[in-house]
XYZ file of C-alpha atoms in Angstrom:
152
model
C 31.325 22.653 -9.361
C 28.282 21.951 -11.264
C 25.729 20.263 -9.695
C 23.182 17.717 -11.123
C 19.147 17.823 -10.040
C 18.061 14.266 -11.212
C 14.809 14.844 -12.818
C 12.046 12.527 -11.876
C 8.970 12.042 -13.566
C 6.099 10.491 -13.023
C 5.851 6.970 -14.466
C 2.899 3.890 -14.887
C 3.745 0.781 -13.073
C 1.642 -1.657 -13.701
C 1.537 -5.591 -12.033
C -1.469 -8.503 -11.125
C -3.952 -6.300 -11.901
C -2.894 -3.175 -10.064
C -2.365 0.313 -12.038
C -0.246 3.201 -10.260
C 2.027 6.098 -10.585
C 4.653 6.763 -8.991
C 7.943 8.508 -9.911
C 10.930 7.301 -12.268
C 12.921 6.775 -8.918
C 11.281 3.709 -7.885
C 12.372 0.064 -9.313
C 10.853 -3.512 -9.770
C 11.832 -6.119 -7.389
C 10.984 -9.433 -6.947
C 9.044 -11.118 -4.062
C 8.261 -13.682 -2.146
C 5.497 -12.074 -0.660
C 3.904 -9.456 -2.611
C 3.115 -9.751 -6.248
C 4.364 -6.416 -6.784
C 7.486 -4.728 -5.073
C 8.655 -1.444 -5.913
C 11.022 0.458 -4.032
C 13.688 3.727 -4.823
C 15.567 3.707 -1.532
C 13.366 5.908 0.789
C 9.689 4.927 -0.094
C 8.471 0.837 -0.771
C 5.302 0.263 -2.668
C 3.592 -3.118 -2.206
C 0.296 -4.707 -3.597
C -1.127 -8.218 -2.996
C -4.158 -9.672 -4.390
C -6.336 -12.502 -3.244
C -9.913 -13.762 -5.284
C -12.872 -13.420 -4.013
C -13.499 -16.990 -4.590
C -10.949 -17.915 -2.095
C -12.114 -18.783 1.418
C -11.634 -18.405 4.929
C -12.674 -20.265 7.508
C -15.637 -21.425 5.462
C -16.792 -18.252 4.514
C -15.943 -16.700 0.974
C -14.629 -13.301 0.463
C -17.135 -12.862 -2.135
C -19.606 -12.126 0.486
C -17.497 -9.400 2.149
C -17.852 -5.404 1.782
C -14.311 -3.495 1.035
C -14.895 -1.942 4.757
C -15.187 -5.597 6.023
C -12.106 -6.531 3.986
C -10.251 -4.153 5.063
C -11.449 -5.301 9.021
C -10.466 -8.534 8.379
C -7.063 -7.545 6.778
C -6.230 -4.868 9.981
C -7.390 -7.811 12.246
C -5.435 -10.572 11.084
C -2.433 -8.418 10.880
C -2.886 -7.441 14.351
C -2.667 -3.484 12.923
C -5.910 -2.262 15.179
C -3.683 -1.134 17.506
C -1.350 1.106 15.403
C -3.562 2.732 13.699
C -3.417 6.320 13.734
C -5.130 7.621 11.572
C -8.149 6.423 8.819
C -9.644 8.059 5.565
C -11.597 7.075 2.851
C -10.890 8.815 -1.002
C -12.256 7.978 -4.213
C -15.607 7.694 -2.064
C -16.173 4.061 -1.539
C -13.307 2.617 -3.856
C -10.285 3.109 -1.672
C -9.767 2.669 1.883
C -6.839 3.388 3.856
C -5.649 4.302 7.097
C -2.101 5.298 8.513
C -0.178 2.656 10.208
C 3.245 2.852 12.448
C 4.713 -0.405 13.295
C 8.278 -1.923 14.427
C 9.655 -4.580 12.282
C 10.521 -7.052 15.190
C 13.088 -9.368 12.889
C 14.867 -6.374 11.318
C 14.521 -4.064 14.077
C 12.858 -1.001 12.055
C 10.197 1.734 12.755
C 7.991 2.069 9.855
C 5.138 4.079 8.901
C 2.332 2.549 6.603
C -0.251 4.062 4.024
C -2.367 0.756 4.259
C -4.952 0.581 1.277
C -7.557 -1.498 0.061
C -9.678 -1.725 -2.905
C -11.604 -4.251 -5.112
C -12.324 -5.040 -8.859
C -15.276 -7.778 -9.569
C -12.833 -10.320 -8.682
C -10.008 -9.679 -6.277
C -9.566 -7.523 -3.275
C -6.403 -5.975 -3.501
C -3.776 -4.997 -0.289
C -1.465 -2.301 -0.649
C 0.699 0.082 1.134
C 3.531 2.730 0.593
C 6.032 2.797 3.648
C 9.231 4.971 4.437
C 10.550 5.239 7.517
C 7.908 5.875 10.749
C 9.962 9.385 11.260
C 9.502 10.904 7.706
C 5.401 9.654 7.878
C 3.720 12.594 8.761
C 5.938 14.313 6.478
C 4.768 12.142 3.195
C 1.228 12.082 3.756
C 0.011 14.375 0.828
C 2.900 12.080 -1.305
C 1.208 8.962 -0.214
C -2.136 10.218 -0.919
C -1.488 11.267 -4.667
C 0.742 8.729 -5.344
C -2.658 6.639 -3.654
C -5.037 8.206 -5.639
C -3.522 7.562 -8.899
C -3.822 3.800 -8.391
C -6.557 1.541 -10.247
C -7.228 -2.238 -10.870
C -8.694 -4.366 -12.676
């Protein structure tokens, strides 16, 4: 019996200003919340943007630092209390901190890469999940498939 190793290489995804590389595994879907969705079966990759020139609660997130961003994005999402774990790479260009949560409506465990970053115009919210259990294990995954990301 022969058996096949599907080859998977490394391939450009690109969506709303976000720039990253993932494998050939991982396919396009559309969504309702995130203005990019990419997912192979084991790992999801998400992005969201928002302008700066947007506000909240009277105050514009042009005036905010990526650390206070990413505050106010762990804050309103309530993840404070799950993190586990925070870094910073690219020096000052991407945060991101670990994250294990339960998915109340569907009843799943999942572990986060949470990441922020900015261009001159947006703030951008990301995050590669899998299943809370395999985490740990796809850390040094996460973090090149993390580091290969850019926006504009």
């Amino acid at each position: 019996e022969k058996i096949m190793n599907e080859l998977k290489v490394d391939k450009l995804f690109q969506g709303t200003g976000v720039f990253v590389t993932l494998d050939s595994s991982f396919v396009e879907y559309e969504s309702d919340v995130w203005d990019m969705y990419l997912y192979n079966g084991e790992f999801a990759f998400m992005s969201q943007r928002i302008s700066k020139q947007s506000n909240l609660n009277g105050m514009s997130y042009s005036q905010l630092t990526l650390k206070q961003y990413f505050q106010l994005v762990m804050t309103t999402n309530n993840f404070e209390s799950y993190i586990y774990e925070e870094k910073t790479i690219y020096g000052d260009d991407l945060l991101y901190c670990y994250i294990k949560t339960r998915d109340a409506n569907a009843e799943l465990d999942y572990g986060y890469m949470m990441m922020v970053m900015e261009s001159d115009s947006f703030f951008y919210t990301m995050n590669l999940s899998c299943d809370h259990e395999q985490l740990d294990a796809n850390k040094a995954l996460f973090e090149r498939y993390g580091k290969s990301i850019s926006v504009k």
